[in-house]
PDB file of C-alpha atoms in Angstrom:
ATOM      1  CA  GLN A   1      25.514  38.110  22.622  1.00 62.00           C
ATOM      2  CA  LYS A   2      24.669  40.345  19.661  1.00 58.00           C
ATOM      3  CA  VAL A   3      23.323  42.948  22.088  1.00 56.00           C
ATOM      4  CA  LEU A   4      26.581  42.832  24.042  1.00 58.00           C
ATOM      5  CA  ALA A   5      28.635  43.191  20.851  1.00 63.00           C
ATOM      6  CA  ASP A   6      26.513  46.146  19.712  1.00 61.00           C
ATOM      7  CA  SER A   7      26.867  47.734  23.133  1.00 67.00           C
ATOM      8  CA  GLN A   8      30.650  47.321  23.060  1.00 67.00           C
ATOM      9  CA  LYS A   9      30.726  48.774  19.559  1.00 70.00           C
ATOM     10  CA  GLU A  10      28.732  51.808  20.674  1.00 70.00           C
ATOM     11  CA  THR A  11      30.970  52.197  23.691  1.00 68.00           C
ATOM     12  CA  GLU A  12      34.107  52.121  21.521  1.00 73.00           C
ATOM     13  CA  SER A  13      32.519  54.570  19.098  1.00 74.00           C
ATOM     14  CA  PHE A  14      31.636  56.937  21.923  1.00 64.00           C
ATOM     15  CA  ARG A  15      35.113  56.588  23.407  1.00 74.00           C
ATOM     16  CA  SER A  16      36.620  57.437  20.011  1.00 75.00           C
ATOM     17  CA  TYR A  17      34.330  60.460  19.812  1.00 66.00           C
ATOM     18  CA  LEU A  18      35.441  61.598  23.277  1.00 65.00           C
ATOM     19  CA  ASP A  19      39.113  61.133  22.383  1.00 68.00           C
ATOM     20  CA  LEU A  20      38.675  63.119  19.173  1.00 70.00           C
ATOM     21  CA  THR A  21      36.788  65.879  20.986  1.00 73.00           C
ATOM     22  CA  LYS A  22      39.457  66.002  23.686  1.00 71.00           C
ATOM     23  CA  SER A  23      42.192  66.179  21.060  1.00 73.00           C
ATOM     24  CA  LYS A  24      40.469  69.064  19.227  1.00 73.00           C
ATOM     25  CA  PHE A  25      39.831  70.878  22.495  1.00 68.00           C
ATOM     26  CA  THR A  26      43.482  70.438  23.532  1.00 75.00           C
ATOM     27  CA  GLU A  27      44.682  71.829  20.190  1.00 74.00           C
ATOM     28  CA  LYS A  28      42.387  74.857  20.485  1.00 74.00           C
ATOM     29  CA  TYR A  29      43.349  75.357  24.118  1.00 62.00           C
ATOM     30  CA  ASN A  30      47.063  75.199  23.314  1.00 65.00           C
ATOM     31  CA  ALA A  31      46.622  77.597  20.391  1.00 71.00           C
ATOM     32  CA  LEU A  32      44.718  79.997  22.648  1.00 69.00           C
ATOM     33  CA  MET A  33      47.414  79.820  25.342  1.00 71.00           C
ATOM     34  CA  GLU A  34      50.088  80.470  22.726  1.00 78.00           C
ATOM     35  CA  GLU A  35      48.242  83.537  21.457  1.00 79.00           C
ATOM     36  CA  LEU A  36      47.822  84.757  25.020  1.00 76.00           C
ATOM     37  CA  ALA A  37      51.550  84.313  25.716  1.00 80.00           C
ATOM     38  CA  LEU A  38      52.345  86.196  22.506  1.00 82.00           C
ATOM     39  CA  LEU A  39      50.040  89.041  23.508  1.00 86.00           C
ATOM     40  CA  ARG A  40      51.592  89.248  26.971  1.00 88.00           C
ATOM     41  CA  GLU A  41      55.069  89.420  25.455  1.00 89.00           C
ATOM     42  CA  ARG A  42      53.985  92.138  23.007  1.00 90.00           C
ATOM     43  CA  ASN A  43      52.585  94.130  25.939  1.00 92.00           C
ATOM     44  CA  ARG A  44      55.810  93.648  27.890  1.00 93.00           C
ATOM     45  CA  LEU A  45      57.892  94.940  24.987  1.00 95.00           C
ATOM     46  CA  ALA A  46      55.617  97.967  24.608  1.00 95.00           C
ATOM     47  CA  GLU A  47      55.877  98.640  28.340  1.00 96.00           C
ATOM     48  CA  LEU A  48      59.681  98.550  28.144  1.00 96.00           C
ATOM     49  CA  ALA A  49      59.536 101.219  25.436  1.00 96.00           C
ATOM     50  CA  ASN A  50      57.183 103.308  27.576  1.00 96.00           C
ATOM     51  CA  VAL A  51      59.602 103.091  30.513  1.00 96.00           C
ATOM     52  CA  ALA A  52      62.504 104.141  28.269  1.00 96.00           C
ATOM     53  CA  ILE A  53      60.528 107.144  27.020  1.00 96.00           C
ATOM     54  CA  VAL A  54      58.697 108.274  30.150  1.00 94.00           C
ATOM     55  CA  GLU A  55      61.361 107.442  32.745  1.00 95.00           C
ATOM     56  CA  GLY A  56      64.441 107.718  30.527  1.00 95.00           C
ATOM     57  CA  LYS A  57      65.774 104.353  31.695  1.00 96.00           C
ATOM     58  CA  ARG A  58      68.596 103.036  29.577  1.00 96.00           C
ATOM     59  CA  LYS A  59      68.108  99.545  31.019  1.00 97.00           C
ATOM     60  CA  ALA A  60      64.700  99.281  29.324  1.00 97.00           C
ATOM     61  CA  LEU A  61      66.190 100.089  25.917  1.00 97.00           C
ATOM     62  CA  GLU A  62      69.015  97.611  26.473  1.00 95.00           C
ATOM     63  CA  GLU A  63      66.508  94.907  27.402  1.00 95.00           C
ATOM     64  CA  LEU A  64      64.724  95.459  24.096  1.00 95.00           C
ATOM     65  CA  GLU A  65      68.022  95.359  22.195  1.00 94.00           C
ATOM     66  CA  ASN A  66      69.013  92.114  23.933  1.00 92.00           C
ATOM     67  CA  PHE A  67      65.598  90.648  23.128  1.00 92.00           C
ATOM     68  CA  VAL A  68      66.176  91.322  19.429  1.00 92.00           C
ATOM     69  CA  LYS A  69      69.505  89.479  19.610  1.00 89.00           C
ATOM     70  CA  ASP A  70      68.161  86.451  21.483  1.00 82.00           C
ATOM     71  CA  ALA A  71      64.528  85.971  20.432  1.00 68.00           C
ATOM     72  CA  SER A  72      63.659  83.180  18.022  1.00 75.00           C
ATOM     73  CA  ARG A  73      60.159  84.273  16.974  1.00 74.00           C
ATOM     74  CA  ARG A  74      60.290  86.641  14.019  1.00 81.00           C
ATOM     75  CA  GLU A  75      57.016  88.401  14.833  1.00 80.00           C
ATOM     76  CA  LEU A  76      58.262  89.283  18.319  1.00 89.00           C
ATOM     77  CA  ILE A  77      61.638  90.449  17.012  1.00 92.00           C
ATOM     78  CA  GLU A  78      59.821  92.815  14.645  1.00 91.00           C
ATOM     79  CA  VAL A  79      57.704  94.125  17.528  1.00 93.00           C
ATOM     80  CA  ALA A  80      60.824  94.762  19.629  1.00 94.00           C
ATOM     81  CA  GLN A  81      62.558  96.493  16.703  1.00 94.00           C
ATOM     82  CA  ALA A  82      59.526  98.733  16.212  1.00 95.00           C
ATOM     83  CA  GLU A  83      59.583  99.679  19.902  1.00 96.00           C
ATOM     84  CA  ILE A  84      63.302 100.486  19.692  1.00 96.00           C
ATOM     85  CA  MET A  85      62.599 102.738  16.708  1.00 95.00           C
ATOM     86  CA  ARG A  86      59.839 104.439  18.687  1.00 96.00           C
ATOM     87  CA  ILE A  87      62.275 105.199  21.506  1.00 96.00           C
ATOM     88  CA  LYS A  88      64.943 106.538  19.153  1.00 95.00           C
ATOM     89  CA  ALA A  89      62.430 108.672  17.256  1.00 94.00           C
ATOM     90  CA  PHE A  90      61.221 110.180  20.514  1.00 94.00           C
ATOM     91  CA  TYR A  91      64.674 111.161  21.718  1.00 94.00           C
ATOM     92  CA  ALA A  92      65.776 112.351  18.285  1.00 90.00           C
ATOM     93  CA  THR A  93      62.964 114.921  18.280  1.00 89.00           C
ATOM     94  CA  THR A  94      62.982 116.137  21.895  1.00 85.00           C
ATOM     95  CA  ASN A  95      65.255 118.553  23.727  1.00 80.00           C
ATOM     96  CA  PRO A  96      65.027 118.340  27.524  1.00 73.00           C
ATOM     97  CA  LEU A  97      67.271 121.379  27.980  1.00 73.00           C
ATOM     98  CA  LYS A  98      65.733 123.909  25.611  1.00 68.00           C
ATOM     99  CA  GLY A  99      66.044 127.407  27.044  1.00 67.00           C
ATOM    100  CA  GLN A 100      67.585 126.220  30.314  1.00 74.00           C
ATOM    101  CA  SER A 101      70.592 127.854  31.889  1.00 74.00           C
ATOM    102  CA  ILE A 102      72.757 126.612  34.735  1.00 71.00           C
ATOM    103  CA  THR A 103      74.730 128.186  37.559  1.00 71.00           C
ATOM    104  CA  TYR A 104      77.552 126.481  39.398  1.00 68.00           C
ATOM    105  CA  ASN A 105      78.836 127.371  42.848  1.00 70.00           C
ATOM    106  CA  SER A 106      82.611 127.112  42.737  1.00 65.00           C
ATOM    107  CA  PRO A 107      84.639 125.922  45.773  1.00 66.00           C
ATOM    108  CA  SER A 108      85.696 129.547  46.323  1.00 62.00           C
ATOM    109  CA  GLY A 109      82.043 130.574  46.606  1.00 62.00           C
ATOM    110  CA  MET A 110      81.726 132.240  43.204  1.00 55.00           C
ATOM    111  CA  VAL A 111      78.573 131.664  41.195  1.00 59.00           C
ATOM    112  CA  ILE A 112      79.499 130.758  37.610  1.00 62.00           C
ATOM    113  CA  LEU A 113      77.052 130.740  34.704  1.00 69.00           C
ATOM    114  CA  ASP A 114      76.988 128.297  31.777  1.00 69.00           C
ATOM    115  CA  ASP A 115      80.000 128.862  29.483  1.00 77.00           C
ATOM    116  CA  LYS A 116      82.136 130.247  32.330  1.00 82.00           C
ATOM    117  CA  ILE A 117      82.154 126.896  34.140  1.00 85.00           C
ATOM    118  CA  PRO A 118      85.637 125.341  33.782  1.00 88.00           C
ATOM    119  CA  THR A 119      85.947 122.353  31.466  1.00 92.00           C
ATOM    120  CA  SER A 120      87.439 120.189  34.211  1.00 91.00           C
ATOM    121  CA  THR A 121      84.383 120.889  36.351  1.00 89.00           C
ATOM    122  CA  LEU A 122      82.005 120.022  33.512  1.00 92.00           C
ATOM    123  CA  ILE A 123      83.791 116.709  32.944  1.00 94.00           C
ATOM    124  CA  LEU A 124      83.796 115.844  36.646  1.00 92.00           C
ATOM    125  CA  GLU A 125      80.139 116.730  37.135  1.00 90.00           C
ATOM    126  CA  LEU A 126      79.091 114.891  33.975  1.00 94.00           C
ATOM    127  CA  ARG A 127      80.531 111.737  35.524  1.00 94.00           C
ATOM    128  CA  GLN A 128      79.224 112.046  39.057  1.00 91.00           C
ATOM    129  CA  ASN A 129      76.369 114.543  39.484  1.00 90.00           C
ATOM    130  CA  PRO A 130      73.260 112.692  40.749  1.00 91.00           C
ATOM    131  CA  ASP A 131      70.840 114.990  38.886  1.00 89.00           C
ATOM    132  CA  TRP A 132      70.410 113.785  35.294  1.00 92.00           C
ATOM    133  CA  ARG A 133      69.229 117.235  34.175  1.00 89.00           C
ATOM    134  CA  LEU A 134      72.500 118.749  35.315  1.00 87.00           C
ATOM    135  CA  ARG A 135      74.526 115.948  33.725  1.00 92.00           C
ATOM    136  CA  ALA A 136      72.705 116.583  30.453  1.00 92.00           C
ATOM    137  CA  LYS A 137      73.418 120.308  30.674  1.00 90.00           C
ATOM    138  CA  PHE A 138      77.092 119.678  31.416  1.00 91.00           C
ATOM    139  CA  ALA A 139      77.230 117.407  28.353  1.00 94.00           C
ATOM    140  CA  GLU A 140      75.645 120.158  26.260  1.00 92.00           C
ATOM    141  CA  LEU A 141      78.173 122.748  27.424  1.00 92.00           C
ATOM    142  CA  LEU A 142      81.073 120.417  26.559  1.00 94.00           C
ATOM    143  CA  ALA A 143      80.126 120.600  22.868  1.00 93.00           C
ATOM    144  CA  LYS A 144      82.102 123.861  22.627  1.00 91.00           C
ATOM    145  CA  ARG A 145      85.156 122.700  24.583  1.00 92.00           C
ATOM    146  CA  LYS A 146      87.754 121.326  22.183  1.00 92.00           C
ATOM    147  CA  GLU A 147      90.122 120.400  24.968  1.00 92.00           C
ATOM    148  CA  PRO A 148      91.914 117.214  26.076  1.00 92.00           C
ATOM    149  CA  GLY A 149      89.633 114.717  27.793  1.00 93.00           C
ATOM    150  CA  VAL A 150      86.354 116.158  26.520  1.00 95.00           C
ATOM    151  CA  GLU A 151      85.740 113.604  23.767  1.00 95.00           C
ATOM    152  CA  GLU A 152      86.488 110.761  26.181  1.00 95.00           C
ATOM    153  CA  ALA A 153      84.158 112.244  28.820  1.00 96.00           C
ATOM    154  CA  LEU A 154      81.318 112.508  26.322  1.00 97.00           C
ATOM    155  CA  LEU A 155      81.976 108.976  25.089  1.00 96.00           C
ATOM    156  CA  GLY A 156      81.897 107.779  28.696  1.00 96.00           C
ATOM    157  CA  ALA A 157      78.473 109.348  29.186  1.00 97.00           C
ATOM    158  CA  MET A 158      77.234 107.833  25.925  1.00 96.00           C
ATOM    159  CA  ARG A 159      78.406 104.401  27.041  1.00 95.00           C
ATOM    160  CA  ASN A 160      77.585 104.420  30.758  1.00 95.00           C
ATOM    161  CA  ASP A 161      75.001 107.017  31.746  1.00 96.00           C
ATOM    162  CA  GLN A 162      71.727 105.341  32.715  1.00 96.00           C
ATOM    163  CA  ARG A 163      69.498 108.262  31.670  1.00 96.00           C
ATOM    164  CA  LEU A 164      68.710 108.289  27.968  1.00 96.00           C
ATOM    165  CA  GLU A 165      68.318 112.075  27.969  1.00 95.00           C
ATOM    166  CA  VAL A 166      71.972 112.412  29.020  1.00 96.00           C
ATOM    167  CA  VAL A 167      73.078 109.867  26.414  1.00 96.00           C
ATOM    168  CA  LYS A 168      71.223 111.816  23.709  1.00 95.00           C
ATOM    169  CA  VAL A 169      72.811 115.148  24.634  1.00 95.00           C
ATOM    170  CA  ALA A 170      76.283 113.629  25.041  1.00 96.00           C
ATOM    171  CA  SER A 171      75.935 112.057  21.570  1.00 95.00           C
ATOM    172  CA  GLU A 172      74.925 115.363  20.007  1.00 94.00           C
ATOM    173  CA  SER A 173      77.792 117.188  21.717  1.00 95.00           C
ATOM    174  CA  PHE A 174      80.264 114.521  20.613  1.00 95.00           C
ATOM    175  CA  CYS A 175      79.151 114.897  16.997  1.00 94.00           C
ATOM    176  CA  MET A 176      79.317 118.700  17.149  1.00 94.00           C
ATOM    177  CA  LEU A 177      82.778 118.560  18.659  1.00 93.00           C
ATOM    178  CA  THR A 178      84.310 115.930  16.385  1.00 92.00           C
ATOM    179  CA  GLY A 179      82.297 115.980  13.170  1.00 90.00           C
ATOM    180  CA  CYS A 180      81.650 112.271  13.665  1.00 88.00           C
ATOM    181  CA  ARG A 181      78.424 110.932  12.163  1.00 90.00           C
ATOM    182  CA  LEU A 182      76.586 108.304  14.182  1.00 89.00           C
ATOM    183  CA  LYS A 183      73.951 105.829  12.978  1.00 90.00           C
ATOM    184  CA  ASP A 184      71.602 107.193  15.653  1.00 89.00           C
ATOM    185  CA  ILE A 185      71.788 109.117  18.925  1.00 88.00           C
ATOM    186  CA  PHE A 186      72.538 105.981  20.945  1.00 92.00           C
ATOM    187  CA  ASP A 187      75.319 104.697  18.674  1.00 90.00           C
ATOM    188  CA  TRP A 188      78.250 104.935  21.092  1.00 89.00           C
ATOM    189  CA  GLU A 189      80.126 102.149  19.256  1.00 91.00           C
ATOM    190  CA  SER A 190      80.747 104.395  16.217  1.00 90.00           C
ATOM    191  CA  ALA A 191      81.918 107.169  18.532  1.00 89.00           C
ATOM    192  CA  LYS A 192      84.402 104.783  20.153  1.00 90.00           C
ATOM    193  CA  GLU A 193      85.706 103.727  16.727  1.00 89.00           C
ATOM    194  CA  TRP A 194      86.126 107.423  15.869  1.00 87.00           C
ATOM    195  CA  ILE A 195      88.297 107.995  18.950  1.00 85.00           C
ATOM    196  CA  ASP A 196      90.228 104.753  18.523  1.00 83.00           C
ATOM    197  CA  LYS A 197      91.244 105.543  14.932  1.00 80.00           C
ATOM    198  CA  ASP A 198      92.880 108.768  16.087  1.00 66.00           C
ATOM    199  CA  ASP A 199      94.999 106.985  18.718  1.00 59.00           C
TER     200      ASP A 199
END
């Protein structure tokens, strides 16, 4: 009977050891999975910034901005904020149109160069031209057109254009035209407030 009791005691001791080992393993496994999930999310945020910079996609920047608003983990919010700053720094220091000129074929068949293009045409093409490079150039040319509808057209591009290069140029033109100072090149809200206060 003593042998049986000792055997049961050893069995219970071994079972306790197994339970403890399993518990420690589960904790380490869960911690490892959490770190892996964190790393994957960091990589995803960095990739969004790369897409915004390399492909000029506004949607990628907006996804990062929405992440900052909704995320609960401070370390990930800081990562997203850093990626947003990287995007803004890139666009603040690049000029996709440097040295470029543009010609426009008018409905009458005339070829018009840069500053000779009518303001109404620039506004229309800024809204609807499928080529982002042309939209950006039209936005640049509008910086010198202090005419009705120009500020609103530039604000529309700042708010709605899906290419960040166009948004950047439209923001710069808006500031040159109005004297408005924005927090950064993607700060269309301040531009809207500027227009609204004059109404």
